[in-house]
Amino acid sequence: MQSYLEKHALYGRILDKMPSCDLKMIVICPSYYELELKTALNSLLNCVPLNGIVEVFPILNYSDTSDPEIINFHHEQFEYIKKLEKATSNQKIKVLALPPFSLPEKFAGVGLARKIGMDEAVRRFEDLGVNGIIVNYDADCLCSPLYLQQIEKSFGMQAKMDAVSIGFKHHLHDLNPALKLAIQTYELHLRSYIGWQKYFKYPFAFQTLGSCFAVKSIAYQAQGGMNKRKAGEDFYFLHKFSVLETLGELNQPLVFPSGRISTRVPFGTGKAVQEIIELPDKYLSYNSKAIGCFCNFFNVIISKYSDLKFAVPWKSWVLSDSLSAFLEQQNFESELHDCLKHCASEATFNKRIARWLNPFRLMKYLHFAQDNEFENIEVLESVRNLLKANLPNCDFETLTMEELFEYMNDFDYKCKVLA
């Protein structure tokens, strides 16, 4: 797979020292002006070690237009990381010091930082000729002591799995009431969005947080590596694997991201938290009726191959005006015709049409639908409706935000209905 590095790597070799022959896993930790980096690294160093070596790459990065204060901050952190590298050199979990990266303003952000670290991880695994595990973590996170162990175990249990989405729960330590409420609201939005997809049996229903995933080195290369997006890099990367049916789910909370405000990215957790604080009553979640329309159509279309071969009109299976208009806008008729023409079997047809009706297109439809038929709804309403749909004999109306936050965490990871 050296061709991947030749075609796609932006840097040559960064680390001169050869990796240990029993290197099993590399953890990438992008860090931009991050005050909590030491805490995040200490949390990793306190994990139960593996039988082999784990390397940790803090990727210190800033824009080439950054203020001198920010640049100096990263170079001071680099001196700390060099000391940490020396202190962990004989341990099973080692921190390696990569120099701070000055990134072009146009691309400076978490996607490019992840790519730099992940590509260097590929290079080290290729040096050994092994298909190691590349893990993504963030510099404002904490993790369970079982974090590394459970990631390794999850890949060992599912041979088909090339990547894994790792369970999370935002930590609420030392947050003021407004910030605490904001992160609880946002996490409930994330859980209800994926929860409704699971309820409607959409096969690509996975959380996609950049701090909460891992991928095998060869699979990473085969999919062209990480993108350079400033936000949403995780969504676009992980759903390459979901539509190939090689994305798994580590169904327990092992990562505890921060709920802090961030202005570096145009969307994502930090941006959402800021919006909720500014307008706490205006933050809404997707309408479950819209999610249901898309997912139900998905499940109908992949069960009607024989009818479609005999030119049964598919439009009669679309149950909303907005979805009809959206599919027409997206040229679904042409795609369906090509699928029927070029797919020799039902299995091949189903795979191709499913990849067309992917999570990117679902997201596009939900934005289209909110302007045309299904208005977004309050987050707590969506959560309560989801719980009632799965557990109709229980009463969730009296649960507070705090109680719903805890309940949905437990429900997501333990309830068989959503498993």
Short mmCIF file of C-alpha atoms in Angstrom, two decimals:
data_model
loop_
_atom_site.label_atom_id
_atom_site.label_comp_id
_atom_site.label_asym_id
_atom_site.label_seq_id
_atom_site.Cartn_x
_atom_site.Cartn_y
_atom_site.Cartn_z
CA MET A 1 0.00 0.00 0.00
CA GLN A 2 3.01 2.32 -0.37
CA SER A 3 1.14 3.81 -3.34
CA TYR A 4 -1.27 5.48 -0.89
CA LEU A 5 1.56 7.43 0.74
CA GLU A 6 3.02 8.35 -2.65
CA LYS A 7 -0.32 9.63 -3.98
CA HIS A 8 -2.08 11.06 -0.93
CA ALA A 9 0.33 11.91 1.89
CA LEU A 10 0.98 15.65 2.21
CA TYR A 11 4.23 15.22 4.16
CA GLY A 12 7.19 12.91 3.95
CA ARG A 13 8.33 10.93 6.96
CA ILE A 14 7.91 12.98 10.14
CA LEU A 15 9.26 10.61 12.80
CA ASP A 16 12.77 9.27 12.22
CA LYS A 17 12.85 6.64 14.97
CA MET A 18 11.60 3.23 13.78
CA PRO A 19 8.54 1.84 15.56
CA SER A 20 8.68 -1.10 17.93
CA CYS A 21 8.09 -4.43 16.21
CA ASP A 22 5.06 -5.09 18.42
CA LEU A 23 3.29 -1.79 17.64
CA LYS A 24 -0.47 -2.52 17.62
CA MET A 25 -2.25 0.82 17.76
CA ILE A 26 -1.66 4.53 17.18
CA VAL A 27 -3.89 7.20 18.72
CA ILE A 28 -4.18 10.51 16.84
CA CYS A 29 -4.97 13.57 18.97
CA PRO A 30 -5.39 16.87 17.05
CA SER A 31 -4.76 19.86 19.28
CA TYR A 32 -5.35 23.51 18.47
CA TYR A 33 -4.74 26.00 21.28
CA GLU A 34 -5.91 23.31 23.70
CA LEU A 35 -5.50 24.05 27.40
CA GLU A 36 -6.68 20.58 28.44
CA LEU A 37 -4.22 18.58 26.33
CA LYS A 38 -2.23 17.40 29.36
CA THR A 39 -5.39 16.07 30.98
CA ALA A 40 -6.43 14.30 27.77
CA LEU A 41 -3.02 12.65 27.41
CA ASN A 42 -2.92 11.61 31.07
CA SER A 43 -6.31 9.96 30.62
CA LEU A 44 -4.87 7.90 27.74
CA LEU A 45 -1.73 7.03 29.73
CA ASN A 46 -3.93 5.69 32.53
CA CYS A 47 -5.59 3.17 30.23
CA VAL A 48 -5.14 -0.56 30.70
CA PRO A 49 -2.24 -1.35 28.34
CA LEU A 50 -2.35 -3.88 25.49
CA ASN A 51 -0.02 -6.79 24.94
CA GLY A 52 1.68 -4.73 22.26
CA ILE A 53 2.74 -1.09 22.02
CA VAL A 54 0.39 1.89 21.67
CA GLU A 55 1.76 5.17 20.34
CA VAL A 56 0.02 8.51 20.90
CA PHE A 57 0.49 11.38 18.42
CA PRO A 58 -0.57 14.83 19.68
CA ILE A 59 -0.93 16.86 16.45
CA LEU A 60 -0.24 20.44 17.49
CA ASN A 61 -1.51 22.70 14.73
CA TYR A 62 -2.34 26.30 13.96
CA SER A 63 -3.03 28.48 10.94
CA ASP A 64 -0.16 30.22 9.17
CA THR A 65 -2.04 33.46 9.92
CA SER A 66 -2.28 32.80 13.68
CA ASP A 67 -1.28 35.41 16.24
CA PRO A 68 2.21 35.06 17.77
CA GLU A 69 0.59 34.21 21.12
CA ILE A 70 -1.04 31.11 19.63
CA ILE A 71 2.13 30.05 17.81
CA ASN A 72 4.21 30.40 21.00
CA PHE A 73 1.61 28.45 22.97
CA HIS A 74 2.02 25.43 20.67
CA HIS A 75 5.79 25.54 20.75
CA GLU A 76 5.70 25.65 24.55
CA GLN A 77 3.38 22.62 24.52
CA PHE A 78 5.82 20.88 22.18
CA GLU A 79 8.54 21.20 24.82
CA TYR A 80 6.20 19.57 27.36
CA ILE A 81 5.38 16.73 24.93
CA LYS A 82 9.09 16.08 24.31
CA LYS A 83 9.51 15.58 28.06
CA LEU A 84 6.49 13.29 28.07
CA GLU A 85 7.97 11.29 25.20
CA LYS A 86 11.11 10.71 27.23
CA ALA A 87 9.11 9.79 30.34
CA THR A 88 7.00 7.21 28.46
CA SER A 89 9.73 5.76 26.23
CA ASN A 90 9.88 2.47 28.14
CA GLN A 91 6.14 2.12 28.68
CA LYS A 92 3.48 0.20 26.76
CA ILE A 93 1.69 3.46 25.96
CA LYS A 94 4.14 5.97 24.49
CA VAL A 95 3.64 9.63 23.62
CA LEU A 96 5.60 10.73 20.55
CA ALA A 97 6.48 14.36 19.92
CA LEU A 98 5.64 15.58 16.43
CA PRO A 99 6.64 19.21 15.78
CA PRO A 100 3.84 21.80 15.63
CA PHE A 101 2.29 22.19 12.18
CA SER A 102 1.67 25.59 10.60
CA LEU A 103 -1.23 24.91 8.23
CA PRO A 104 -2.40 27.00 5.27
CA GLU A 105 -5.31 29.19 6.39
CA LYS A 106 -7.53 27.79 3.64
CA PHE A 107 -7.28 24.26 5.06
CA ALA A 108 -6.25 24.79 8.68
CA GLY A 109 -8.54 22.69 10.86
CA VAL A 110 -9.24 19.35 12.42
CA GLY A 111 -9.61 17.38 9.17
CA LEU A 112 -6.13 18.27 7.95
CA ALA A 113 -4.67 17.70 11.44
CA ARG A 114 -6.23 14.23 11.57
CA LYS A 115 -4.93 13.45 8.09
CA ILE A 116 -1.36 14.41 9.00
CA GLY A 117 -1.41 12.14 12.04
CA MET A 118 -3.23 9.26 10.37
CA ASP A 119 -0.91 9.30 7.36
CA GLU A 120 2.12 9.15 9.64
CA ALA A 121 0.49 6.23 11.46
CA VAL A 122 0.11 4.47 8.09
CA ARG A 123 3.79 5.02 7.37
CA ARG A 124 4.81 3.42 10.67
CA PHE A 125 2.55 0.42 10.20
CA GLU A 126 3.84 0.01 6.63
CA ASP A 127 7.40 0.04 7.98
CA LEU A 128 6.43 -3.05 9.96
CA GLY A 129 4.19 -4.60 7.31
CA VAL A 130 1.23 -4.80 9.71
CA ASN A 131 -2.40 -3.77 9.47
CA GLY A 132 -2.52 -1.79 12.70
CA ILE A 133 -5.35 0.16 14.30
CA ILE A 134 -5.50 3.96 13.93
CA VAL A 135 -7.62 5.59 16.65
CA ASN A 136 -8.95 9.15 16.68
CA TYR A 137 -9.27 11.01 19.96
CA ASP A 138 -9.42 14.72 20.76
CA ALA A 139 -7.37 16.98 23.01
CA ASP A 140 -10.37 17.99 25.12
CA CYS A 141 -11.51 14.42 25.86
CA LEU A 142 -11.23 11.96 28.69
CA CYS A 143 -11.48 8.21 28.22
CA SER A 144 -12.32 5.07 30.15
CA PRO A 145 -9.39 3.00 31.47
CA LEU A 146 -10.74 0.20 29.22
CA TYR A 147 -10.69 2.41 26.10
CA LEU A 148 -7.70 0.87 24.28
CA GLN A 149 -8.49 -2.66 25.38
CA GLN A 150 -12.10 -2.51 24.17
CA ILE A 151 -11.13 -1.04 20.79
CA GLU A 152 -8.66 -3.88 20.18
CA LYS A 153 -11.24 -6.42 21.33
CA SER A 154 -13.95 -5.03 19.05
CA PHE A 155 -11.82 -5.51 15.94
CA GLY A 156 -10.85 -9.01 17.04
CA MET A 157 -14.49 -10.03 17.47
CA GLN A 158 -15.65 -8.82 14.04
CA ALA A 159 -13.31 -9.86 11.23
CA LYS A 160 -15.42 -8.04 8.62
CA MET A 161 -15.15 -4.72 10.42
CA ASP A 162 -12.72 -2.12 9.00
CA ALA A 163 -13.76 0.79 11.23
CA VAL A 164 -15.64 1.30 14.47
CA SER A 165 -17.74 4.11 15.92
CA ILE A 166 -16.94 4.32 19.64
CA GLY A 167 -19.53 5.05 22.33
CA PHE A 168 -19.38 8.44 24.05
CA LYS A 169 -20.94 10.58 26.73
CA HIS A 170 -20.06 14.28 27.03
CA HIS A 171 -18.51 15.05 30.40
CA LEU A 172 -20.18 17.77 32.44
CA HIS A 173 -17.39 18.53 34.92
CA ASP A 174 -17.07 22.14 36.05
CA LEU A 175 -19.65 23.45 33.57
CA ASN A 176 -21.86 26.41 34.42
CA PRO A 177 -25.64 25.76 34.23
CA ALA A 178 -26.06 27.31 30.76
CA LEU A 179 -23.19 25.31 29.25
CA LYS A 180 -24.34 22.12 30.94
CA LEU A 181 -27.87 22.55 29.57
CA ALA A 182 -26.48 23.25 26.09
CA ILE A 183 -24.34 20.12 25.88
CA GLN A 184 -27.13 17.95 27.25
CA THR A 185 -29.46 19.37 24.60
CA TYR A 186 -26.97 18.76 21.83
CA GLU A 187 -26.17 15.21 22.88
CA LEU A 188 -29.89 14.39 23.10
CA HIS A 189 -30.24 15.73 19.55
CA LEU A 190 -27.44 13.40 18.38
CA ARG A 191 -28.97 10.41 20.13
CA SER A 192 -32.51 11.04 18.92
CA TYR A 193 -31.33 11.56 15.33
CA ILE A 194 -29.54 8.20 15.20
CA GLY A 195 -32.18 6.58 17.44
CA TRP A 196 -34.95 7.38 14.96
CA GLN A 197 -32.88 5.96 12.11
CA LYS A 198 -32.47 2.73 14.06
CA TYR A 199 -36.16 2.69 14.90
CA PHE A 200 -36.98 2.88 11.18
CA LYS A 201 -34.36 0.19 10.46
CA TYR A 202 -32.00 2.32 8.41
CA PRO A 203 -28.78 0.27 8.12
CA PHE A 204 -26.38 3.24 8.14
CA ALA A 205 -27.42 4.59 11.55
CA PHE A 206 -24.09 5.34 13.27
CA GLN A 207 -22.79 8.18 15.41
CA THR A 208 -19.87 9.91 13.67
CA LEU A 209 -17.85 11.94 16.17
CA GLY A 210 -14.26 12.69 15.23
CA SER A 211 -13.04 11.92 18.73
CA CYS A 212 -14.77 8.55 18.77
CA PHE A 213 -13.65 6.24 15.98
CA ALA A 214 -10.95 3.82 14.93
CA VAL A 215 -9.97 2.29 11.57
CA LYS A 216 -7.61 -0.39 10.29
CA SER A 217 -4.61 0.98 8.41
CA ILE A 218 -5.17 -0.88 5.13
CA ALA A 219 -8.87 0.05 5.03
CA TYR A 220 -7.96 3.69 5.69
CA GLN A 221 -5.65 3.66 2.69
CA ALA A 222 -8.12 1.84 0.47
CA GLN A 223 -10.68 4.61 1.05
CA GLY A 224 -8.27 7.38 0.14
CA GLY A 225 -7.43 8.48 3.67
CA MET A 226 -8.86 11.33 5.72
CA ASN A 227 -10.27 14.43 4.04
CA LYS A 228 -9.15 18.00 4.83
CA ARG A 229 -12.53 19.39 5.87
CA LYS A 230 -12.55 21.95 8.68
CA ALA A 231 -15.70 20.32 10.08
CA GLY A 232 -17.76 17.26 9.26
CA GLU A 233 -14.62 15.34 8.36
CA ASP A 234 -15.74 12.52 10.63
CA PHE A 235 -19.21 12.20 9.04
CA TYR A 236 -17.85 12.02 5.50
CA PHE A 237 -15.03 9.64 6.43
CA LEU A 238 -16.96 7.12 8.53
CA HIS A 239 -19.90 6.81 6.16
CA LYS A 240 -17.52 5.54 3.50
CA PHE A 241 -17.44 2.42 5.66
CA SER A 242 -21.09 2.34 6.71
CA VAL A 243 -22.30 2.05 3.10
CA LEU A 244 -19.76 -0.74 2.54
CA GLU A 245 -21.18 -2.51 5.60
CA THR A 246 -17.75 -2.53 7.28
CA LEU A 247 -18.43 0.03 10.03
CA GLY A 248 -19.05 -1.45 13.45
CA GLU A 249 -20.27 0.01 16.72
CA LEU A 250 -18.52 -0.22 20.07
CA ASN A 251 -21.68 0.02 22.09
CA GLN A 252 -20.48 1.38 25.43
CA PRO A 253 -19.42 4.89 26.54
CA LEU A 254 -15.62 4.91 26.43
CA VAL A 255 -14.91 8.51 25.38
CA PHE A 256 -16.01 11.59 27.32
CA PRO A 257 -15.75 14.65 25.06
CA SER A 258 -15.89 18.20 26.32
CA GLY A 259 -19.00 20.30 25.81
CA ARG A 260 -17.13 23.56 25.49
CA ILE A 261 -17.86 26.35 23.04
CA SER A 262 -15.72 26.54 19.93
CA THR A 263 -15.62 29.13 17.16
CA ARG A 264 -12.97 27.45 15.01
CA VAL A 265 -15.40 25.25 13.06
CA PRO A 266 -18.52 26.25 11.07
CA PHE A 267 -20.60 23.45 12.59
CA GLY A 268 -20.31 20.55 15.02
CA THR A 269 -20.43 20.27 18.81
CA GLY A 270 -18.69 23.53 19.73
CA LYS A 271 -20.71 25.61 17.28
CA ALA A 272 -23.98 23.96 18.33
CA VAL A 273 -23.27 24.57 22.01
CA GLN A 274 -22.71 28.24 21.28
CA GLU A 275 -25.99 28.48 19.36
CA ILE A 276 -27.95 26.77 22.14
CA ILE A 277 -26.55 29.11 24.79
CA GLU A 278 -27.43 32.15 22.70
CA LEU A 279 -30.93 30.91 21.80
CA PRO A 280 -31.79 28.02 24.14
CA ASP A 281 -35.43 27.79 23.02
CA LYS A 282 -34.63 27.85 19.30
CA TYR A 283 -32.39 24.78 18.95
CA LEU A 284 -34.41 22.10 17.19
CA SER A 285 -33.99 18.51 16.03
CA TYR A 286 -35.04 16.82 12.80
CA ASN A 287 -38.67 15.81 12.49
CA SER A 288 -39.04 12.05 12.97
CA LYS A 289 -41.77 12.01 10.30
CA ALA A 290 -39.21 13.17 7.73
CA ILE A 291 -36.68 10.58 8.90
CA GLY A 292 -39.40 7.93 8.72
CA CYS A 293 -40.41 8.88 5.17
CA PHE A 294 -36.85 8.51 3.88
CA CYS A 295 -36.04 5.33 5.82
CA ASN A 296 -39.34 3.64 4.96
CA PHE A 297 -38.82 4.40 1.27
CA PHE A 298 -35.30 2.98 1.56
CA ASN A 299 -36.63 -0.29 2.99
CA VAL A 300 -39.43 -0.54 0.42
CA ILE A 301 -37.24 0.08 -2.60
CA ILE A 302 -34.73 -2.63 -1.65
CA SER A 303 -37.57 -5.15 -1.26
CA LYS A 304 -39.21 -4.47 -4.64
CA TYR A 305 -36.60 -5.61 -7.13
CA SER A 306 -38.97 -7.99 -8.92
CA ASP A 307 -41.69 -5.36 -9.21
CA LEU A 308 -39.24 -2.79 -10.51
CA LYS A 309 -37.96 -5.20 -13.16
CA PHE A 310 -41.55 -5.35 -14.42
CA ALA A 311 -41.81 -1.56 -14.47
CA VAL A 312 -44.14 -1.19 -11.50
CA PRO A 313 -44.22 2.60 -10.83
CA TRP A 314 -42.02 3.34 -7.82
CA LYS A 315 -43.59 6.74 -7.16
CA SER A 316 -46.61 5.09 -5.55
CA TRP A 317 -44.32 3.99 -2.69
CA VAL A 318 -43.28 7.56 -1.81
CA LEU A 319 -45.40 8.72 1.12
CA SER A 320 -44.66 12.45 1.21
CA ASP A 321 -44.73 15.36 -1.21
CA SER A 322 -41.36 16.64 -0.03
CA LEU A 323 -39.67 13.27 -0.64
CA SER A 324 -41.20 13.07 -4.13
CA ALA A 325 -39.91 16.52 -4.97
CA PHE A 326 -36.50 15.76 -3.45
CA LEU A 327 -36.07 12.50 -5.39
CA GLU A 328 -37.00 14.29 -8.58
CA GLN A 329 -34.47 17.03 -7.82
CA GLN A 330 -31.80 14.39 -7.18
CA ASN A 331 -32.54 12.53 -10.45
CA PHE A 332 -33.56 9.33 -8.70
CA GLU A 333 -35.41 8.09 -11.80
CA SER A 334 -32.19 8.10 -13.82
CA GLU A 335 -30.23 6.40 -11.04
CA LEU A 336 -32.89 3.72 -10.65
CA HIS A 337 -32.90 3.07 -14.40
CA ASP A 338 -29.10 2.65 -14.39
CA CYS A 339 -29.25 0.31 -11.41
CA LEU A 340 -31.85 -1.91 -13.05
CA LYS A 341 -29.96 -1.88 -16.32
CA HIS A 342 -26.52 -2.73 -14.95
CA CYS A 343 -27.27 -4.92 -11.91
CA ALA A 344 -27.64 -8.58 -12.81
CA SER A 345 -29.02 -9.71 -9.45
CA GLU A 346 -31.25 -8.50 -6.65
CA ALA A 347 -28.32 -8.46 -4.22
CA THR A 348 -26.23 -6.26 -6.52
CA PHE A 349 -29.18 -3.93 -7.14
CA ASN A 350 -29.86 -3.58 -3.42
CA LYS A 351 -26.26 -2.69 -2.64
CA ARG A 352 -26.08 -0.06 -5.34
CA ILE A 353 -29.42 1.61 -4.61
CA ALA A 354 -28.67 1.55 -0.87
CA ARG A 355 -25.41 3.39 -1.44
CA TRP A 356 -27.32 6.02 -3.41
CA LEU A 357 -29.78 6.45 -0.54
CA ASN A 358 -26.85 7.05 1.79
CA PRO A 359 -26.58 9.17 4.98
CA PHE A 360 -25.40 12.20 3.00
CA ARG A 361 -28.58 12.10 0.93
CA LEU A 362 -30.70 11.54 4.04
CA MET A 363 -29.19 14.68 5.57
CA LYS A 364 -29.83 16.63 2.36
CA TYR A 365 -33.44 15.47 2.35
CA LEU A 366 -33.99 16.49 5.98
CA HIS A 367 -32.83 20.02 5.21
CA PHE A 368 -35.06 20.05 2.13
CA ALA A 369 -38.03 18.66 4.07
CA GLN A 370 -37.81 21.17 6.91
CA ASP A 371 -38.39 23.96 4.39
CA ASN A 372 -41.11 22.16 2.45
CA GLU A 373 -43.16 19.83 4.65
CA PHE A 374 -41.77 18.69 7.99
CA GLU A 375 -40.68 21.47 10.32
CA ASN A 376 -37.98 20.66 12.84
CA ILE A 377 -39.18 20.01 16.40
CA GLU A 378 -37.92 20.63 19.92
CA VAL A 379 -35.16 18.24 20.99
CA LEU A 380 -36.97 17.04 24.11
CA GLU A 381 -40.12 16.35 22.10
CA SER A 382 -38.14 14.22 19.67
CA VAL A 383 -36.46 12.31 22.53
CA ARG A 384 -39.72 11.67 24.39
CA ASN A 385 -41.44 10.53 21.18
CA LEU A 386 -38.57 8.14 20.43
CA LEU A 387 -38.71 6.62 23.91
CA LYS A 388 -42.50 6.28 23.75
CA ALA A 389 -42.27 4.64 20.31
CA ASN A 390 -39.91 2.00 21.71
CA LEU A 391 -41.39 1.70 25.19
CA PRO A 392 -45.11 2.59 24.82
CA ASN A 393 -46.05 1.53 28.35
CA CYS A 394 -43.66 3.96 30.06
CA ASP A 395 -44.28 7.60 30.93
CA PHE A 396 -41.49 9.99 29.95
CA GLU A 397 -43.37 13.30 30.14
CA THR A 398 -42.23 14.12 33.67
CA LEU A 399 -38.52 13.45 33.14
CA THR A 400 -36.28 16.52 33.38
CA MET A 401 -33.48 17.36 30.95
CA GLU A 402 -30.96 15.85 33.39
CA GLU A 403 -33.00 12.65 33.73
CA LEU A 404 -33.53 12.32 29.97
CA PHE A 405 -29.81 12.82 29.38
CA GLU A 406 -28.96 9.94 31.71
CA TYR A 407 -31.84 7.78 30.50
CA MET A 408 -30.94 8.14 26.83
CA ASN A 409 -27.33 7.19 27.52
CA ASP A 410 -28.46 4.04 29.25
CA PHE A 411 -31.11 3.37 26.61
CA ASP A 412 -28.67 3.77 23.71
CA TYR A 413 -26.10 1.36 25.08
CA LYS A 414 -28.26 -1.24 26.84
CA CYS A 415 -31.76 -1.35 25.33
CA LYS A 416 -32.10 -4.20 22.81
CA VAL A 417 -34.66 -2.22 20.82
CA LEU A 418 -31.91 0.12 19.64
CA ALA A 419 -29.08 -2.40 19.65
#
